[in-house]
C-alpha positions in Angstrom: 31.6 -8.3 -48.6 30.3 -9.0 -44.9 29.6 -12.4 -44.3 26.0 -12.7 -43.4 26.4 -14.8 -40.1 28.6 -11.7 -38.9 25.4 -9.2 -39.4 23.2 -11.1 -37.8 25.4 -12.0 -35.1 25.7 -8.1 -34.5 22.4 -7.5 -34.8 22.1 -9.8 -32.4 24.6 -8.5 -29.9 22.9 -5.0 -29.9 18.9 -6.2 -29.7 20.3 -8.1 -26.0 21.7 -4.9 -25.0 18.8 -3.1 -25.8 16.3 -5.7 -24.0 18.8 -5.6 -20.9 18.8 -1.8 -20.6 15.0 -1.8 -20.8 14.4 -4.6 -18.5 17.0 -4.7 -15.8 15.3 -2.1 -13.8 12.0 -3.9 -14.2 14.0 -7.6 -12.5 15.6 -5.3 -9.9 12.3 -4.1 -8.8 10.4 -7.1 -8.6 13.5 -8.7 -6.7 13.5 -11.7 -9.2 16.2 -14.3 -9.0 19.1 -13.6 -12.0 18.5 -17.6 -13.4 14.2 -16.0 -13.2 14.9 -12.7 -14.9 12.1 -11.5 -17.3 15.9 -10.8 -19.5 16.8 -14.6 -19.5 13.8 -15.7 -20.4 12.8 -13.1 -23.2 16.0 -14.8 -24.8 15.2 -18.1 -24.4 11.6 -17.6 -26.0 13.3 -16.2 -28.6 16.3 -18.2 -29.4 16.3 -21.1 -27.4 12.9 -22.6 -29.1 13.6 -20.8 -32.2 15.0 -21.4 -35.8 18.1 -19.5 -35.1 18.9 -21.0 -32.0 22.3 -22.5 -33.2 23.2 -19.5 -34.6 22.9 -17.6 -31.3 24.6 -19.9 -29.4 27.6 -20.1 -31.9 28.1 -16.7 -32.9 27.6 -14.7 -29.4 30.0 -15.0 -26.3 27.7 -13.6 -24.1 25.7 -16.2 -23.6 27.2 -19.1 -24.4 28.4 -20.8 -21.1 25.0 -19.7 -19.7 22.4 -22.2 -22.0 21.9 -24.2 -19.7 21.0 -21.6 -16.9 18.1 -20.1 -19.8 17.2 -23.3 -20.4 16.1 -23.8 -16.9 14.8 -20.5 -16.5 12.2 -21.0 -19.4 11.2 -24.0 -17.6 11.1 -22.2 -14.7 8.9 -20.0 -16.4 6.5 -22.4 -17.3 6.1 -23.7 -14.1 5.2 -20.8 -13.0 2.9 -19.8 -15.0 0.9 -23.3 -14.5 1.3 -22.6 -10.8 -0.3 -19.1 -11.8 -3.1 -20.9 -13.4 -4.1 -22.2 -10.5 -4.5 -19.1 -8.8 -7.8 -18.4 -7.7 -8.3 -15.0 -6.8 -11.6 -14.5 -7.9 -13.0 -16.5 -5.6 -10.7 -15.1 -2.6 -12.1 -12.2 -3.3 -15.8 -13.0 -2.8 -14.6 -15.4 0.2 -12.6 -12.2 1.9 -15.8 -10.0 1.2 -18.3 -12.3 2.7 -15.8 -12.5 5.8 -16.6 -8.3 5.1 -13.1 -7.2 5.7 -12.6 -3.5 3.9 -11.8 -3.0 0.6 -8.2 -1.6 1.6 -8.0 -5.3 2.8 -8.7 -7.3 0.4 -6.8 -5.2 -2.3 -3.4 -5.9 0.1 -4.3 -9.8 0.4 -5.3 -10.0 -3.2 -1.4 -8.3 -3.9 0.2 -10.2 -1.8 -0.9 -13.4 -2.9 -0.4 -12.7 -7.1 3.4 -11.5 -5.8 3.3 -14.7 -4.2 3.2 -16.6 -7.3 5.1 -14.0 -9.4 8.1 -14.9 -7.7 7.8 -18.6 -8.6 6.1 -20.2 -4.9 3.5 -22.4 -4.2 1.6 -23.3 -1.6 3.4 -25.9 -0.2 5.4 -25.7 3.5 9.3 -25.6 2.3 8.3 -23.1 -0.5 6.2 -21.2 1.6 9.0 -21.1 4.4 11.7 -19.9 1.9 9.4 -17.3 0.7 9.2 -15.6 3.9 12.9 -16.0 4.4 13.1 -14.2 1.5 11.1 -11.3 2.5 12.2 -10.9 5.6 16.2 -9.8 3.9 13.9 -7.5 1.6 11.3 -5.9 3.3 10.2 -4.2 6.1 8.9 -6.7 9.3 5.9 -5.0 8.9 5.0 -5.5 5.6 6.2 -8.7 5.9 3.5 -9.5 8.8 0.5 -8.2 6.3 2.0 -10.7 3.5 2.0 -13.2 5.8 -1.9 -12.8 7.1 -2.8 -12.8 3.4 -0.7 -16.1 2.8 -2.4 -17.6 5.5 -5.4 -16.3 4.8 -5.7 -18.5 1.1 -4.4 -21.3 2.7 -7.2 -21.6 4.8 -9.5 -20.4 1.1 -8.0 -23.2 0.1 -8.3 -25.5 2.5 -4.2 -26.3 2.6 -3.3 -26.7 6.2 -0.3 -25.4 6.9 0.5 -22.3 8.2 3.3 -19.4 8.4 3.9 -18.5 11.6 2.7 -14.7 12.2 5.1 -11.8 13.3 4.5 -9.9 16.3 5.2 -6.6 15.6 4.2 -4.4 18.4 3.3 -1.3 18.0 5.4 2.1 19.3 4.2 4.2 21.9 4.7 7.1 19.9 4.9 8.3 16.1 7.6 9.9 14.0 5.6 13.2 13.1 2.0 14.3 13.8 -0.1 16.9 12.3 -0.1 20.5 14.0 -2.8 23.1 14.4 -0.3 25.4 12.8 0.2 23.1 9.5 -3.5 22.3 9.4 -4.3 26.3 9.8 -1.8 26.7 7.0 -3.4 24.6 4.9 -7.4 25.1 5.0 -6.1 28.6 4.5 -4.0 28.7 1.6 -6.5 26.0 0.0 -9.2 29.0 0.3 -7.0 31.6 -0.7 -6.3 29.8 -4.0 -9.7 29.1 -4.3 -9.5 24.9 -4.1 -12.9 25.6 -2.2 -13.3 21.7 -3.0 -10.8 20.5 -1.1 -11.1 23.5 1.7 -14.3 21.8 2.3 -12.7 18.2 2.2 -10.2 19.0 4.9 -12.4 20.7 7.3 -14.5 17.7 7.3 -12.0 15.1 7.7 -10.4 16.8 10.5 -13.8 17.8 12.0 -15.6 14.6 11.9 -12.5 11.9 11.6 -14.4 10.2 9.3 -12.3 7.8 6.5 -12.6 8.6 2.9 -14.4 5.4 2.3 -17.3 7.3 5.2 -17.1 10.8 3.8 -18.1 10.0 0.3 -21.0 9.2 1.6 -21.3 12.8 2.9 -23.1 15.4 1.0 -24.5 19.0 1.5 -28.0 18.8 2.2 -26.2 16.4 5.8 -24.0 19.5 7.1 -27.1 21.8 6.5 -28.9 19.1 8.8 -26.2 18.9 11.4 -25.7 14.8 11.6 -25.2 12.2 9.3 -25.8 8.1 9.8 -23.1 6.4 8.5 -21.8 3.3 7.4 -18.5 2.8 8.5 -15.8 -0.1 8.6 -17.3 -4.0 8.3 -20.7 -2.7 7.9 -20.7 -0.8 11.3 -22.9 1.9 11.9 -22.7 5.0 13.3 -23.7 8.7 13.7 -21.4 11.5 12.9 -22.1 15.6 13.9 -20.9 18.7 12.2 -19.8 21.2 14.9 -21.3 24.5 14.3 -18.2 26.2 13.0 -17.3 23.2 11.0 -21.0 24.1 9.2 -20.4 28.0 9.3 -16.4 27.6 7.5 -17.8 24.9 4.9 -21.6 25.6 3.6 -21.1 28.8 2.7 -18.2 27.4 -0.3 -19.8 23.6 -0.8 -21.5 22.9 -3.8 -24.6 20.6 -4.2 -24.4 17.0 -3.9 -21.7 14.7 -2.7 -19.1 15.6 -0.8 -16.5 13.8 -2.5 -16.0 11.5 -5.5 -12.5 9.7 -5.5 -10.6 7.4 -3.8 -8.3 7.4 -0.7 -5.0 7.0 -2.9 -6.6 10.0 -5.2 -6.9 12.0 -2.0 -3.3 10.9 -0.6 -2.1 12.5 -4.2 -3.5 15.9 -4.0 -2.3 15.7 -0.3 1.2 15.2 -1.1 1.2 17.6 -4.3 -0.2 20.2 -2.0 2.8 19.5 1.0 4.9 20.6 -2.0 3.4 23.8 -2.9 2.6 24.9 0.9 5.7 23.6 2.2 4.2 21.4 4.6 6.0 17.8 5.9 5.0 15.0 3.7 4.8 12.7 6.2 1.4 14.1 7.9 0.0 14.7 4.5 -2.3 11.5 4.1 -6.1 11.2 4.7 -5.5 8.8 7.8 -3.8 11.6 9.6 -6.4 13.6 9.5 -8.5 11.3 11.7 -5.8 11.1 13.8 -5.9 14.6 14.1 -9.3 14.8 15.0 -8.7 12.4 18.0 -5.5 14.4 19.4 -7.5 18.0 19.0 -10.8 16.1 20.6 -9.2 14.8 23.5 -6.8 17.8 24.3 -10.3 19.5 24.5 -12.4 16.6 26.7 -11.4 13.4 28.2 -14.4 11.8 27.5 -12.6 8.6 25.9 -15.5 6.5 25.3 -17.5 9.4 23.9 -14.7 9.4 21.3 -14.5 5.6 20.8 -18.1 6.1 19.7 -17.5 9.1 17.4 -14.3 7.2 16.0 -16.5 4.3 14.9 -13.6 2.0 16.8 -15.2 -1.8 18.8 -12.6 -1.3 21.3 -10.8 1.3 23.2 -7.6 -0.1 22.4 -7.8 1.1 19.0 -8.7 4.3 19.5 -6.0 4.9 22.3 -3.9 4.2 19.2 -4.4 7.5 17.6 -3.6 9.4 20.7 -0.1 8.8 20.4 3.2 11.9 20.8 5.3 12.2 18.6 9.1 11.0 18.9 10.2 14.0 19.4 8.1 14.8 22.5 9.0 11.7 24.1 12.4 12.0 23.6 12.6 15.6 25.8 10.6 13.6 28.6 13.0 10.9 28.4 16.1 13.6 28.9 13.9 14.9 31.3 13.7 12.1 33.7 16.5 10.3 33.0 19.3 12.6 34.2 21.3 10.4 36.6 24.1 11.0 34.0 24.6 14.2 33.6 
């Protein structure tokens, strides 16, 4: 006859394993700290303030020599979810919106700042300087920078006074990979020839207007028929687009009634990427942004009228807009074999 410490000491033994399979991917992924693993303190909600406590402690060796690492876990735990309590992001928001900074914007500093307390921080200078010590071994110095604005950016909501220092991350000269005429060809085409006349129509605008997705929803039939549209573009800035006569002559004819377009940018991004797949075209240029980057490489290639196209890009400076001009890598890397051939 078993001995009924011995069943539930098994049973026991195989629900940890099961809870560390599931969740050791989940810890991995949100970079948590073993002694702050959602793992240790699952256990210690369940055993460790529980009536068979004793029982786990005496009858497992896995855990055993590890108590009082849970224990300090769960209190971990707790402290961070009073710190989490304190959060208030709510009111960020409507501080960030009234500062009118895009929605794109406010969705990263929101992000940032929750996965700021997530990993157990608070706003105080040591914790805040060993946070971005941390995310600088983790993370890419870019995103890292954007963290960083959003971090200082409640600080200052909350009227905290110190400050991370911000990264300077200057920005390349070139890009990896751009948008062709040939890829972009490929695609309107094979969109019509399935008979996606939705997204036919969606392309052509975005590359013949550069307008964001936030702008072109905002863009409907009855505005191509009339050849110009007044829009509203980023921080409440506005602007007038046109639709170039063939632009009008490929489009109308397949548009439907009403609004342009209904979803989001990250919806957009999606079909994008599924339809790289199925035309076999890079991934890397399949995203709405490069699109109005495309518009600004075909536009000047055609006329060097720069400030025409600041105005038509909806940019304040020219800076920006000299941005989207950019060669790819692999152009500047023949010029630079070109010119530098002293050691050959």
């Amino acid at each position: 006859m078993l001995d009924i410490l011995q069943v539930e000491k098994y049973c026991i033994h195989f629900h940890i394993l099961v809870v560390h399979a599931m969740l050791k991917a989940l810890c991995t992924l949100l970079s948590l700290d073993a002694s702050l693993s959602c793992l240790h303190r699952y256990l210690i909600r369940l055993f460790c303030n529980g009536d068979c406590s004793c029982l786990f402690f005496a009858h497992t060796r896995i855990l055993p020599q590890q108590k009082h690492n849970l224990e300090h876990a769960w209190s971990t735990k707790r402290t961070t979810e009073k710190r989490r309590d304190h959060m208030d992001l709510e009111g960020f928001e409507r501080h960030l919106k009234r500062e009118n900074l895009s929605k794109a914007t406010i969705d990263s500093y929101i992000k940032s700042v929750r996965l700021f307390y997530m990993q157990g921080y608070e706003m105080k200078a040591e914790s805040m300087c060993k946070w971005k010590e941390g995310e600088l071994k983790r993370t890419k110095v870019s995103t890292v920078a954007t963290r960083i604005y959003a971090i200082n950016k409640y600080s200052e909501y909350s009227k905290i006074k110190y400050r991370l220092k911000c990264l300077h991350v200057p920005l390349p000269n070139y890009v990896d990979e751009i948008m062709t005429i040939h890829q972009f060809q490929t695609l309107c085409s094979a969109l019509y020839e399935d008979k996606k006349y939705d997204w036919h129509c969606i392309i052509k605008v975005l590359a013949g207007t550069g307008v964001r997705i936030s702008e072109a929803m905002q863009i409907s039939r009855k505005d191509l028929e009339i050849g110009y549209k007044d829009i509203i573009g980023k921080g409440t800035k506005a602007r007038r687009i046109f639709f170039a006569s063939g632009l009008r002559k490929a489009v109308l004819p397949v548009m439907k009634d009403g609004l342009m377009i209904r979803c989001s940018d990250r919806q957009v991004r999606t079909y994008m990427h599924r339809f790289a797949k199925d035309y076999g075209i890079s991934k890397k240029v399949m995203h709405p942004h490069e699109l109005r980057a495309f518009f600004a490489r075909q536009f000047y290639e055609r006329n060097k009228y720069l400030r025409l196209l600041q105005s038509l890009m909806g940019h304040s400076s020219i800076k920006t807009t000299m941005r989207y001009l950019r060669k790819p890598q692999t152009g500047v890397r023949r010029r630079i074999s070109r010119i530098v051939n002293w050691c050959d």
